[in-house]
Each structure stands twice: as structure tokens, then as C-alpha cells.
Short mmCIF file of C-alpha atoms and ligand atoms in Angstrom, two decimals:
data_model
loop_
_atom_site.label_atom_id
_atom_site.label_comp_id
_atom_site.label_asym_id
_atom_site.label_seq_id
_atom_site.Cartn_x
_atom_site.Cartn_y
_atom_site.Cartn_z
CA UNK A 13 4.23 -25.35 39.75
CA UNK A 14 5.41 -25.66 36.09
CA UNK A 15 4.05 -22.90 33.88
CA UNK A 16 1.48 -23.79 31.22
CA UNK A 17 2.87 -23.38 27.66
CA UNK A 18 1.10 -20.61 25.74
CA UNK A 19 0.31 -20.59 22.00
CA UNK A 20 -0.95 -17.51 20.20
CA UNK A 21 -2.64 -17.35 16.78
CA UNK A 22 -1.77 -14.03 15.10
CA UNK A 23 1.21 -11.67 15.36
CA UNK A 24 -0.82 -8.45 15.13
CA UNK A 25 -0.85 -5.96 18.01
CA UNK A 26 -3.17 -8.15 20.13
CA UNK A 27 -1.04 -11.30 19.82
CA UNK A 28 2.28 -9.46 20.20
CA UNK A 29 1.28 -7.60 23.39
CA UNK A 30 0.01 -10.79 25.05
CA UNK A 31 3.15 -12.70 23.97
CA UNK A 32 5.40 -10.03 25.44
CA UNK A 33 3.51 -9.74 28.73
CA UNK A 34 3.48 -13.50 29.30
CA UNK A 35 7.12 -14.00 28.24
CA UNK A 36 8.11 -11.31 30.74
CA UNK A 37 6.11 -13.20 33.39
CA UNK A 38 8.22 -16.31 32.70
CA UNK A 39 5.99 -18.20 30.26
CA UNK A 40 7.24 -19.88 27.14
CA UNK A 41 5.21 -18.52 24.20
CA UNK A 42 4.81 -19.75 20.59
CA UNK A 43 3.31 -17.20 18.18
CA UNK A 44 1.90 -18.40 14.83
CA UNK A 45 1.25 -15.94 12.00
CA UNK A 46 -0.21 -16.96 8.67
CA UNK A 47 1.28 -13.97 6.83
CA UNK A 48 5.01 -13.70 6.17
CA UNK A 49 5.32 -10.61 8.38
CA UNK A 50 4.28 -9.43 11.83
CA UNK A 51 2.05 -6.44 12.81
CA UNK A 52 -1.20 -7.70 11.27
CA UNK A 53 -3.22 -4.94 9.66
CA UNK A 54 -1.02 -2.10 10.86
CA UNK A 55 1.96 -3.54 8.94
CA UNK A 56 4.15 -0.88 7.28
CA UNK A 57 6.91 -1.47 4.70
CA UNK A 58 9.32 0.72 2.73
CA UNK A 59 8.67 0.77 -0.99
CA UNK A 60 11.99 -0.20 -2.64
CA UNK A 61 11.60 2.27 -5.56
CA UNK A 62 10.62 5.46 -3.73
CA UNK A 63 11.72 4.61 -0.16
CA UNK A 64 8.29 5.87 1.04
CA UNK A 65 6.90 3.98 4.04
CA UNK A 66 3.63 2.36 2.95
CA UNK A 67 0.69 1.49 5.24
CA UNK A 68 0.15 -1.79 3.44
CA UNK A 69 -3.40 -2.57 4.70
CA UNK A 70 -4.75 0.99 4.81
CA UNK A 71 -3.82 4.16 6.71
CA UNK A 72 -3.18 3.72 10.45
CA UNK A 73 -3.01 6.71 12.77
CA UNK A 74 -2.26 6.17 16.44
CA UNK A 75 -4.61 8.20 18.65
CA UNK A 76 -5.63 7.61 22.24
CA UNK A 77 -6.64 9.03 25.61
CA UNK A 78 -5.21 5.99 27.43
CA UNK A 79 -1.90 7.17 28.92
CA UNK A 80 -0.92 3.68 30.12
CA UNK A 81 -1.23 2.35 26.58
CA UNK A 82 0.74 5.34 25.30
CA UNK A 83 3.56 4.64 27.80
CA UNK A 84 3.45 0.95 26.93
CA UNK A 85 3.79 1.26 23.16
CA UNK A 86 6.64 3.80 23.47
CA UNK A 87 8.74 1.13 25.21
CA UNK A 88 9.12 -0.46 21.78
CA UNK A 89 9.78 2.50 19.48
CA UNK A 90 9.82 6.26 19.00
CA UNK A 91 6.68 8.17 18.02
CA UNK A 92 6.42 11.63 16.46
CA UNK A 93 3.51 14.05 16.95
CA UNK A 94 1.13 13.88 14.01
CA UNK A 95 -2.14 15.68 13.23
CA UNK A 96 -4.29 13.75 10.78
CA UNK A 97 -6.17 15.56 8.01
CA UNK A 98 -8.91 14.24 5.79
CA UNK A 99 -10.48 16.10 2.88
CA UNK A 100 -13.40 15.10 0.69
CA UNK A 101 -13.92 15.61 -3.03
CA UNK A 102 -17.61 16.02 -3.85
CA UNK A 103 -18.97 17.07 -7.26
CA UNK A 104 -15.59 18.48 -8.31
CA UNK A 105 -15.01 20.54 -5.14
CA UNK A 106 -12.81 19.83 -2.12
CA UNK A 107 -13.94 20.23 1.53
CA UNK A 108 -12.35 19.50 4.92
CA UNK A 109 -13.61 16.59 7.06
CA UNK A 110 -15.03 16.03 9.62
CA UNK A 111 -17.77 18.57 8.98
CA UNK A 112 -16.48 21.81 10.58
CA UNK A 113 -17.28 25.50 10.27
CA UNK A 114 -14.98 25.56 7.23
CA UNK A 115 -16.93 22.73 5.56
CA UNK A 116 -20.29 24.36 6.28
CA UNK A 117 -19.29 27.83 5.07
CA UNK A 118 -17.61 26.49 1.95
CA UNK A 119 -20.53 24.19 1.13
CA UNK A 120 -23.20 26.89 1.58
CA UNK A 121 -20.94 29.66 0.19
CA UNK A 122 -21.47 31.63 3.41
CA UNK A 123 -19.46 33.30 6.20
CA UNK A 124 -21.45 32.18 9.27
CA UNK A 125 -19.95 32.51 12.73
CA UNK A 126 -20.14 29.48 15.09
CA UNK A 127 -23.51 30.38 16.69
CA UNK A 128 -25.04 31.28 13.35
CA UNK A 129 -23.83 28.02 11.80
CA UNK A 130 -25.14 26.03 14.77
CA UNK A 131 -28.57 27.65 14.44
CA UNK A 132 -28.51 27.12 10.68
CA UNK A 133 -27.66 23.42 10.99
CA UNK A 134 -30.45 22.99 13.57
CA UNK A 135 -32.83 24.56 11.05
CA UNK A 136 -31.63 22.09 8.37
CA UNK A 137 -31.73 19.01 10.61
CA UNK A 138 -34.82 16.84 10.40
CA UNK A 139 -36.83 16.24 13.57
CA UNK A 140 -36.48 12.50 14.10
CA UNK A 141 -37.03 11.20 17.60
CA UNK A 142 -34.70 8.29 18.48
CA UNK A 143 -33.05 7.74 15.06
CA UNK A 144 -32.62 4.04 14.29
CA UNK A 145 -30.72 3.96 10.98
CA UNK A 146 -27.52 5.67 9.84
CA UNK A 147 -29.60 7.77 7.45
CA UNK A 148 -32.02 8.95 10.14
CA UNK A 149 -29.13 9.74 12.44
CA UNK A 150 -27.38 11.81 9.74
CA UNK A 151 -30.56 13.65 8.74
CA UNK A 152 -31.27 14.49 12.37
CA UNK A 153 -27.71 15.76 12.89
CA UNK A 154 -26.84 17.69 9.73
CA UNK A 155 -29.86 17.70 7.39
CA UNK A 156 -30.32 16.44 3.84
CA UNK A 157 -27.75 18.57 1.89
CA UNK A 158 -24.65 17.76 3.96
CA UNK A 159 -25.78 14.15 4.41
CA UNK A 160 -26.13 13.58 0.67
CA UNK A 161 -22.83 15.32 -0.13
CA UNK A 162 -20.54 13.79 2.48
CA UNK A 163 -22.11 10.60 3.83
CA UNK A 164 -24.70 8.97 1.59
CA UNK A 165 -22.53 7.94 -1.41
CA UNK A 166 -19.43 7.28 0.69
CA UNK A 167 -21.33 5.06 3.12
CA UNK A 168 -23.02 3.10 0.32
CA UNK A 169 -19.62 2.39 -1.23
CA UNK A 170 -18.00 1.54 2.10
CA UNK A 171 -20.71 -0.82 3.37
CA UNK A 172 -22.33 -1.96 0.10
CA UNK A 173 -25.71 -1.19 1.63
CA UNK A 174 -28.12 1.69 1.80
CA UNK A 175 -27.53 3.86 4.90
CA UNK A 176 -31.19 3.07 5.68
CA UNK A 177 -30.13 -0.52 6.53
CA UNK A 178 -27.18 0.48 8.71
CA UNK A 179 -27.47 1.15 12.45
CA UNK A 180 -27.36 4.74 13.76
CA UNK A 181 -24.43 3.78 15.99
CA UNK A 182 -21.98 3.99 13.04
CA UNK A 183 -22.55 7.73 12.68
CA UNK A 184 -22.46 8.50 16.38
CA UNK A 185 -18.68 8.33 16.04
CA UNK A 186 -18.47 11.19 13.50
CA UNK A 187 -18.21 14.60 15.14
CA UNK A 188 -19.65 17.89 13.91
CA UNK A 189 -17.53 20.91 14.88
CA UNK A 190 -18.38 24.59 14.88
CA UNK A 191 -14.74 25.73 14.74
CA UNK A 192 -12.16 26.03 11.94
CA UNK A 193 -9.23 23.69 11.39
CA UNK A 194 -8.10 21.13 13.93
CA UNK A 195 -7.23 17.51 13.56
CA UNK A 196 -9.45 14.74 12.21
CA UNK A 197 -9.30 12.97 15.60
CA UNK A 198 -9.99 14.65 18.94
CA UNK A 199 -7.89 12.41 21.25
CA UNK A 200 -5.18 14.21 23.29
CA UNK A 201 -2.48 11.86 21.98
CA UNK A 202 -2.06 11.60 18.20
CA UNK A 203 1.17 10.26 16.80
CA UNK A 204 2.96 8.17 14.19
CA UNK A 205 5.79 5.71 14.79
CA UNK A 206 8.99 7.22 13.42
CA UNK A 207 9.93 4.11 11.42
CA UNK A 208 6.51 2.47 11.10
CA UNK A 209 4.45 -0.01 13.13
CA UNK A 210 6.19 -3.21 12.02
CA UNK A 211 9.52 -2.46 13.83
CA UNK A 212 7.47 -1.80 16.99
CA UNK A 213 5.75 -5.18 16.83
CA UNK A 214 9.07 -6.86 15.97
CA UNK A 215 10.57 -5.29 19.11
CA UNK A 216 7.65 -6.59 21.21
CA UNK A 217 8.22 -10.12 19.92
CA UNK A 218 11.98 -9.92 20.40
CA UNK A 219 12.25 -11.89 23.65
CA UNK A 220 14.17 -15.12 24.36
CA UNK A 221 10.96 -16.88 25.51
CA UNK A 222 8.94 -16.00 22.39
CA UNK A 223 9.20 -18.30 19.38
CA UNK A 224 7.73 -16.77 16.23
CA UNK A 225 6.47 -19.00 13.39
CA UNK A 226 5.82 -16.81 10.33
CA UNK A 227 3.86 -17.99 7.27
CA UNK A 228 2.27 -20.67 9.49
CA UNK A 229 -1.49 -20.90 9.82
CA UNK A 230 -2.46 -22.36 13.17
CA UNK A 231 -5.16 -25.00 13.11
CA UNK A 232 -6.77 -25.04 16.57
CA UNK A 233 -6.87 -28.85 16.45
CA UNK A 234 -3.04 -28.87 16.47
CA UNK A 235 -2.78 -27.17 19.86
CA UNK A 236 -1.32 -29.71 22.33
CA UNK A 237 -3.31 -30.55 25.48
CA UNK A 238 -2.45 -28.52 28.59
CA UNK A 239 -1.53 -25.51 26.47
CA UNK A 240 -3.38 -22.22 26.72
CA UNK A 241 -4.36 -20.68 23.38
CA UNK A 242 -4.94 -16.96 22.68
CA UNK A 243 -6.83 -16.75 19.39
CA UNK A 244 -6.66 -13.43 17.49
CA UNK A 245 -7.81 -15.02 14.21
CA UNK A 246 -11.47 -14.92 13.10
CA UNK A 247 -13.90 -16.26 15.72
CA UNK A 248 -15.83 -18.34 13.15
CA UNK A 249 -12.57 -19.78 11.72
CA UNK A 250 -11.72 -21.23 15.16
CA UNK A 251 -14.91 -23.31 14.93
CA UNK A 252 -14.25 -24.30 11.29
CA UNK A 253 -17.18 -22.05 10.17
CA UNK A 254 -19.53 -24.84 11.27
CA UNK A 255 -22.49 -22.48 11.89
CA UNK A 256 -21.75 -20.27 8.85
CA UNK A 257 -19.50 -17.30 8.06
CA UNK A 258 -19.66 -14.02 9.93
CA UNK A 259 -20.03 -11.19 7.39
CA UNK A 260 -17.13 -8.83 6.73
CA UNK A 261 -16.27 -6.13 4.21
CA UNK A 262 -12.94 -6.59 2.50
CA UNK A 263 -10.76 -3.98 0.81
CA UNK A 264 -8.84 -3.97 -2.48
CA UNK A 265 -5.84 -1.66 -2.56
CA UNK A 266 -4.52 -0.23 -5.84
CA UNK A 267 -1.07 1.26 -5.29
CA UNK A 268 0.66 3.53 -7.82
CA UNK A 269 3.81 5.64 -7.95
CA UNK A 270 3.36 9.28 -8.95
CA UNK A 271 5.60 12.34 -9.22
CA UNK A 272 5.93 15.02 -6.52
CA UNK A 273 2.88 15.66 -4.35
CA UNK A 274 -0.27 13.97 -5.69
CA UNK A 275 -3.07 15.39 -3.52
CA UNK A 276 -1.47 17.63 -0.85
CA UNK A 277 -2.95 15.71 2.11
CA UNK A 278 -2.74 12.21 3.66
CA UNK A 279 -6.31 11.06 2.91
CA UNK A 280 -8.84 12.27 0.33
CA UNK A 281 -12.36 10.80 0.52
CA UNK A 282 -14.60 10.60 -2.52
CA UNK A 283 -18.28 11.05 -1.71
CA UNK A 284 -19.65 10.73 -5.26
CA UNK A 285 -21.27 7.42 -6.17
CA UNK A 286 -19.80 7.37 -9.68
CA UNK A 287 -16.22 7.29 -8.30
CA UNK A 288 -15.72 3.57 -7.57
CA UNK A 289 -13.15 3.94 -4.79
CA UNK A 290 -13.85 5.37 -1.33
CA UNK A 291 -10.59 7.19 -0.71
CA UNK A 292 -6.98 7.80 -1.76
CA UNK A 293 -4.16 7.67 0.78
CA UNK A 294 -0.86 9.37 0.00
CA UNK A 295 1.64 7.65 2.25
CA UNK A 296 4.43 10.21 2.46
CA UNK A 297 2.05 12.65 4.17
CA UNK A 298 1.85 10.23 7.14
CA UNK A 299 5.52 11.06 7.80
CA UNK A 300 5.83 14.80 7.23
CA UNK A 301 9.36 14.79 8.72
CA UNK A 302 10.64 12.77 5.73
CA UNK A 303 11.11 14.15 2.24
CA UNK A 304 10.72 12.14 -0.98
CA UNK A 305 10.73 13.25 -4.60
CA UNK A 306 8.24 10.64 -5.75
CA UNK A 307 5.08 9.57 -4.01
CA UNK A 308 2.94 6.47 -3.53
CA UNK A 309 -0.82 6.67 -3.53
CA UNK A 310 -3.36 3.96 -2.75
CA UNK A 311 -6.92 3.84 -4.05
CA UNK A 312 -9.16 1.87 -1.70
CA UNK A 313 -12.15 -0.14 -2.94
CA UNK A 314 -14.58 -1.81 -0.53
CA UNK A 315 -16.58 -4.96 -1.28
CA UNK A 316 -18.22 -8.00 0.35
CA UNK A 317 -15.65 -10.42 1.81
CA UNK A 318 -15.55 -13.88 0.16
CA UNK A 319 -14.03 -17.06 1.67
CA UNK A 320 -10.61 -16.36 0.07
CA UNK A 321 -10.51 -12.64 0.96
CA UNK A 322 -9.01 -10.89 3.93
CA UNK A 323 -11.67 -9.83 6.46
CA UNK A 324 -11.48 -6.10 7.37
CA UNK A 325 -14.66 -4.54 8.76
CA UNK A 326 -17.21 -6.69 10.68
CA UNK A 327 -20.68 -5.93 9.33
CA UNK A 328 -22.65 -6.65 12.54
CA UNK A 329 -26.16 -6.28 11.15
CA UNK A 330 -29.09 -8.36 12.38
CA UNK A 331 -28.15 -11.62 10.55
CA UNK A 332 -24.49 -11.40 11.62
CA UNK A 333 -25.46 -10.69 15.22
CA UNK A 334 -27.61 -13.85 15.33
CA UNK A 335 -24.69 -15.93 14.08
CA UNK A 336 -22.40 -14.17 16.52
CA UNK A 337 -24.63 -15.21 19.45
CA UNK A 338 -24.27 -18.80 18.23
CA UNK A 339 -20.45 -18.63 18.14
CA UNK A 340 -20.26 -16.86 21.50
CA UNK A 341 -22.32 -19.69 23.03
CA UNK A 342 -19.94 -22.26 21.50
CA UNK A 343 -16.95 -20.32 22.84
CA UNK A 344 -18.43 -20.23 26.35
CA UNK A 345 -18.26 -24.04 26.50
CA UNK A 346 -14.70 -24.22 25.11
CA UNK A 347 -11.85 -24.63 27.57
CA UNK A 348 -8.24 -23.44 27.33
CA UNK A 349 -8.77 -20.63 24.81
CA UNK A 350 -9.14 -16.86 25.06
CA UNK A 351 -10.50 -14.95 22.04
CA UNK A 352 -8.88 -11.55 21.54
CA UNK A 353 -8.48 -8.70 19.06
CA UNK A 354 -10.61 -7.40 16.25
CA UNK A 355 -11.13 -10.79 14.53
CA UNK A 356 -11.34 -12.93 17.66
CA UNK A 357 -14.10 -10.74 19.09
CA UNK A 358 -15.65 -9.64 15.75
CA UNK A 359 -15.54 -5.93 16.62
CA UNK A 360 -13.98 -2.87 15.00
CA UNK A 361 -11.19 -1.90 17.42
CA UNK A 362 -8.70 0.92 17.17
CA UNK A 363 -5.09 0.05 17.92
CA UNK A 364 -5.06 1.64 21.37
CA UNK A 365 -8.12 -0.39 22.37
CA UNK A 366 -6.48 -3.58 21.07
CA UNK A 367 -3.41 -2.90 23.19
CA UNK A 368 -5.53 -2.11 26.27
CA UNK A 369 -7.60 -5.28 25.88
CA UNK A 370 -4.47 -7.38 25.22
CA UNK A 371 -2.82 -6.06 28.40
CA UNK A 372 -6.01 -6.83 30.34
CA UNK A 373 -6.23 -10.33 28.81
CA UNK A 374 -2.64 -11.10 29.85
CA UNK A 375 -3.33 -9.86 33.41
CA UNK A 376 -6.54 -11.91 33.64
CA UNK A 377 -4.66 -15.02 32.48
CA UNK A 378 -1.89 -14.51 35.09
CA UNK A 379 -4.46 -13.91 37.83
CA UNK A 380 -6.39 -17.07 36.88
CA UNK A 381 -3.16 -19.09 36.92
CA UNK A 382 -2.45 -18.13 40.52
CA UNK A 383 -6.03 -18.18 41.81
CA UNK A 384 -7.12 -21.33 39.94
CA UNK A 385 -10.31 -19.56 38.84
CA UNK A 386 -11.77 -20.30 35.38
CA UNK A 387 -10.72 -17.78 32.72
CA UNK A 388 -13.59 -16.48 30.61
CA UNK A 389 -13.10 -17.02 26.83
CA UNK A 390 -13.78 -13.29 26.26
CA UNK A 391 -12.44 -10.37 28.29
CA UNK A 392 -15.01 -8.14 26.58
CA UNK A 393 -18.19 -9.68 25.24
CA UNK A 394 -18.43 -9.48 21.42
CA UNK A 395 -22.21 -9.00 21.71
C1 FAD B 12 -8.45 -0.10 6.78
C2 FAD B 12 -8.23 0.00 8.26
C3 FAD B 12 -7.74 1.19 8.79
C4 FAD B 12 -7.52 1.29 10.17
N1 FAD B 12 -7.06 2.49 10.67
C5 FAD B 12 -6.81 2.59 11.99
C6 FAD B 12 -6.32 3.84 12.52
O1 FAD B 12 -6.11 4.81 11.81
N2 FAD B 12 -6.08 3.89 13.86
C7 FAD B 12 -6.30 2.82 14.70
O2 FAD B 12 -6.06 2.94 15.92
N3 FAD B 12 -6.77 1.64 14.21
C8 FAD B 12 -7.01 1.50 12.88
N4 FAD B 12 -7.48 0.32 12.38
C9 FAD B 12 -7.67 -0.83 13.31
C10 FAD B 12 -6.38 -1.66 13.47
O3 FAD B 12 -6.05 -2.24 12.23
C11 FAD B 12 -6.62 -2.74 14.53
O4 FAD B 12 -6.90 -2.14 15.75
C12 FAD B 12 -5.44 -3.68 14.75
O5 FAD B 12 -4.70 -3.96 13.62
C13 FAD B 12 -5.98 -4.99 15.30
O6 FAD B 12 -4.93 -5.80 15.76
P1 FAD B 12 -5.22 -7.34 16.00
O7 FAD B 12 -3.94 -7.93 16.44
O8 FAD B 12 -6.39 -7.54 16.89
O9 FAD B 12 -5.68 -7.88 14.57
P2 FAD B 12 -4.86 -8.02 13.22
O10 FAD B 12 -4.00 -6.85 13.00
O11 FAD B 12 -5.85 -8.36 12.17
O12 FAD B 12 -3.94 -9.29 13.48
C14 FAD B 12 -4.44 -10.61 13.48
C15 FAD B 12 -3.41 -11.49 12.81
O13 FAD B 12 -3.81 -12.85 12.94
C16 FAD B 12 -3.39 -13.54 11.78
N5 FAD B 12 -4.14 -14.80 11.74
C17 FAD B 12 -5.46 -14.96 11.54
N6 FAD B 12 -5.80 -16.28 11.62
C18 FAD B 12 -4.66 -16.95 11.89
C19 FAD B 12 -4.35 -18.34 12.09
N7 FAD B 12 -5.29 -19.30 12.05
N8 FAD B 12 -3.05 -18.68 12.33
C20 FAD B 12 -2.09 -17.74 12.38
N9 FAD B 12 -2.32 -16.40 12.18
C21 FAD B 12 -3.60 -16.02 11.96
C22 FAD B 12 -3.68 -12.56 10.67
O14 FAD B 12 -2.89 -12.85 9.52
C23 FAD B 12 -3.29 -11.23 11.31
O15 FAD B 12 -1.96 -10.87 11.00
C24 FAD B 12 -7.78 0.19 11.02
C25 FAD B 12 -8.29 -1.00 10.50
C26 FAD B 12 -8.53 -1.09 9.12
C27 FAD B 12 -9.11 -2.36 8.59
#
């Protein structure tokens, strides 16, 4: 039986993994990317003046517990071990994040041991049964002082909303540790690609049966009949925004070149409300094996995403979820398309999860082709 042609919207990790898997299975694949480069949001590029590798759309650290994904991505490039560190400047003082024993002792000017600190934090935490909002969750985990210093202002700037309006689930991801030091992430595998993410995605797409069309926005109406489409662009864009726009936060990046070492760590958060940016990334610290005289830093500002802006973080509050239900229902009645990735499923996804879901989407497609069963438009429900 002749193989169905496959078109893919987006040359980020999701699109590239699916393209590679299907090309290796003998399919002819066309990948369309509206930007003039591959790798989507994890794109990295050398700055011509300093030769520092810049994480163009914000800092990206590879971390996972999925060993299959780890084996898969290393087929396309070399990774180096990397331990991420984040610090936070609050009221003119600098503290380590996430909140650890070091943060607690420095903040309270104390020398508590782990059990003493644990008991102290329990005494500070507010008794809130079943916290609903971000604020309630934080108050019930760490109490008012640490919440106000490290989370309240930062979260307001990041989401443009009071933490009282945000769901508790956002904070469930932030750990509290009663030990010193350690990495920002707790996954067993934490690494950085030796020459950046973009060469890795380029290597994935380097296959005789993959045709890449850069700087080409795919309009779903242009997809020929009897072609399967994988859509890693925004879910609402596929439907021409006919029910309205799903809410996103966008980011503005302000890059500057400085001398020497600007801040001594890869990422510095700023918890104070009167500092307009949320964090500063210093790119050369993402590659500690390289040495550079000058340095590039990026201030990151978060704001509501307009129609002309790049969507970054899905907001997923009550209004957005209602609209999402509407689009998911429309997708369920659409044939010949699979929605994938962070934009196609309107979820925040780390890179390892994107790769896992893309591998699973490719397998599901191949299985449906041989069994003749209908392929669901979503491998994982966005709801
Ligand atoms: C600021 C920030 C920091 C992050 N940090 C980390 C981190 O440290 N670790 C981690 O694991 N993950 C991180 N992530 C998540 C990571 O960026 C995603 O997991 C990953 O990039 C998603 O890949 P994707 O292919 O699904 O989407 P994307 O990378 O967004 O790729 C989708 C591509 O589709 C293109 N496109 C859209 N519409 C069309 C169209 N109609 N036609 C053609 N092309 C189209 C877009 O231009 C884009 O290039 C971070 C995300 C952000 C926003």
C-alpha cells in the first residue's frame, strides 16, 4: 500500500522528532517552520561579537528521568553534565533557590539543623485545608515571610495576576528542601548539549526523506487531501481563532553585552515588585566548559500575549479552560490531523516530555496505518 504523505507544522522538538521517526519508517515528510531557524523555543545561537552561545528564547536546561528519551536525544548530539543553579535577589540580598536549608538560615539569620528548620517552617505555615489558590498553597507550605519574599512579587510579575487568582497546582512543582546545596532540578539526568540545541534538531531533520521549508507559515487549508498533518502550532490558530484566542503570557528579552562575569550564576531571579523584570540569565554559565572574556546577559520581562506576539506560557485559568474545551471538541471532529507539542496541546511541557509525547505520537500513527484504526487527534488530552 502506498504510504500517506506527512506534513508537519513546526520544526521545534515535537515536529522534528515526529519527522525523523516517520522518515525512518519510510514516509516522505514535509516540515514547515514559520521562523527562519529550526529548534523552536529551545533555539540556541552563537553571538558574533562574544562567541557566547545564547539561549535565544530563554534558558533551557535538559533534565529528565526518562532514560529512553535520554538515549534518543543523544543519537543527535553530545551532552555534558550540568547542574543548574538559581539565586534570587530580594530587598538587596541574595539567596539560593529553590528554598533550601541555606535559604531558610540566611533569611532568618539562624543556624537551624534540618529537623529544627522543618519544625520551624511547620510553625510558620498557615493551617489551610485543601489549598485552592497559589497563595493558599504557598502560605500552607512555607508561611507568610518566605512566601512574600520569594514568590508573591515574582509570581505577580510572571503571570500578571495576583497569586490569589492562580491555581495551587502551579506551586506544587516547587520543592522545599531541608538540605544545603544541590541542583535546582532533582531529576537524575541533567545536562546541556555541548554545542547547543539547534545543531541537535538540525541533525534530527537531516534525512533524505525530510524536506524542510523554513520561513514558511503553514495554513492548514493548504494541506492536500490524503495527507496526514501533525500540528505543533497553536491549537486555536489551526481553527483560525474562530471561537476566540487562548490566553498566553509572552516574554520580552533584553540582551546586553557586559565585561567579565556579570552575576556569577546562570539565572538570578528578582522577587521585588519594583524591579520590572523577573530574572536575568547569563548565558556563558550554561556552558561552564567554555571560557569567554565578555558575557551576554538577558533581562526577561513577562506580559500578556497580544495577537502579534509570540505565545510562551499557556495561562489555563477558568476562562481559558472553557475555550479550550470548545477547541478540543472541534478537534475531535477533525480528520487527518494530530495536535502535538506545547502549542498544539496548550500545555506547559518540558523538553523531555515533548520528546516522549512526539515518539508516542509517531508510534500511534504507524500503528493506526497498519491496523486501519482511527487515530485520535490528541495523544494526551489538553484538558
Ligand atoms: C522561557 C522558557 C523556558 C523554558 N525552559 C525549559 C527548560 O529549562 N527545560 C525544559 O525541558 N523545557 C523548557 N521549556 C519548554 C520548552 O521550550 C518546550 O518543551 C519545547 O520547546 C517545546 O517544543 P515544541 O516543538 O512542542 O514547541 P516549540 O518549540 O514552540 O515549536 C513549535 C514551532 O512551531 C512553529 N509554528 C507555529 N505555527 C506554525 C505554522 N502555522 N506554520 C509553521 N510553523 C509554525 C513555531 O515557530 C515554533 O518554532 C521552556 C519554555 C519557555 C517558554
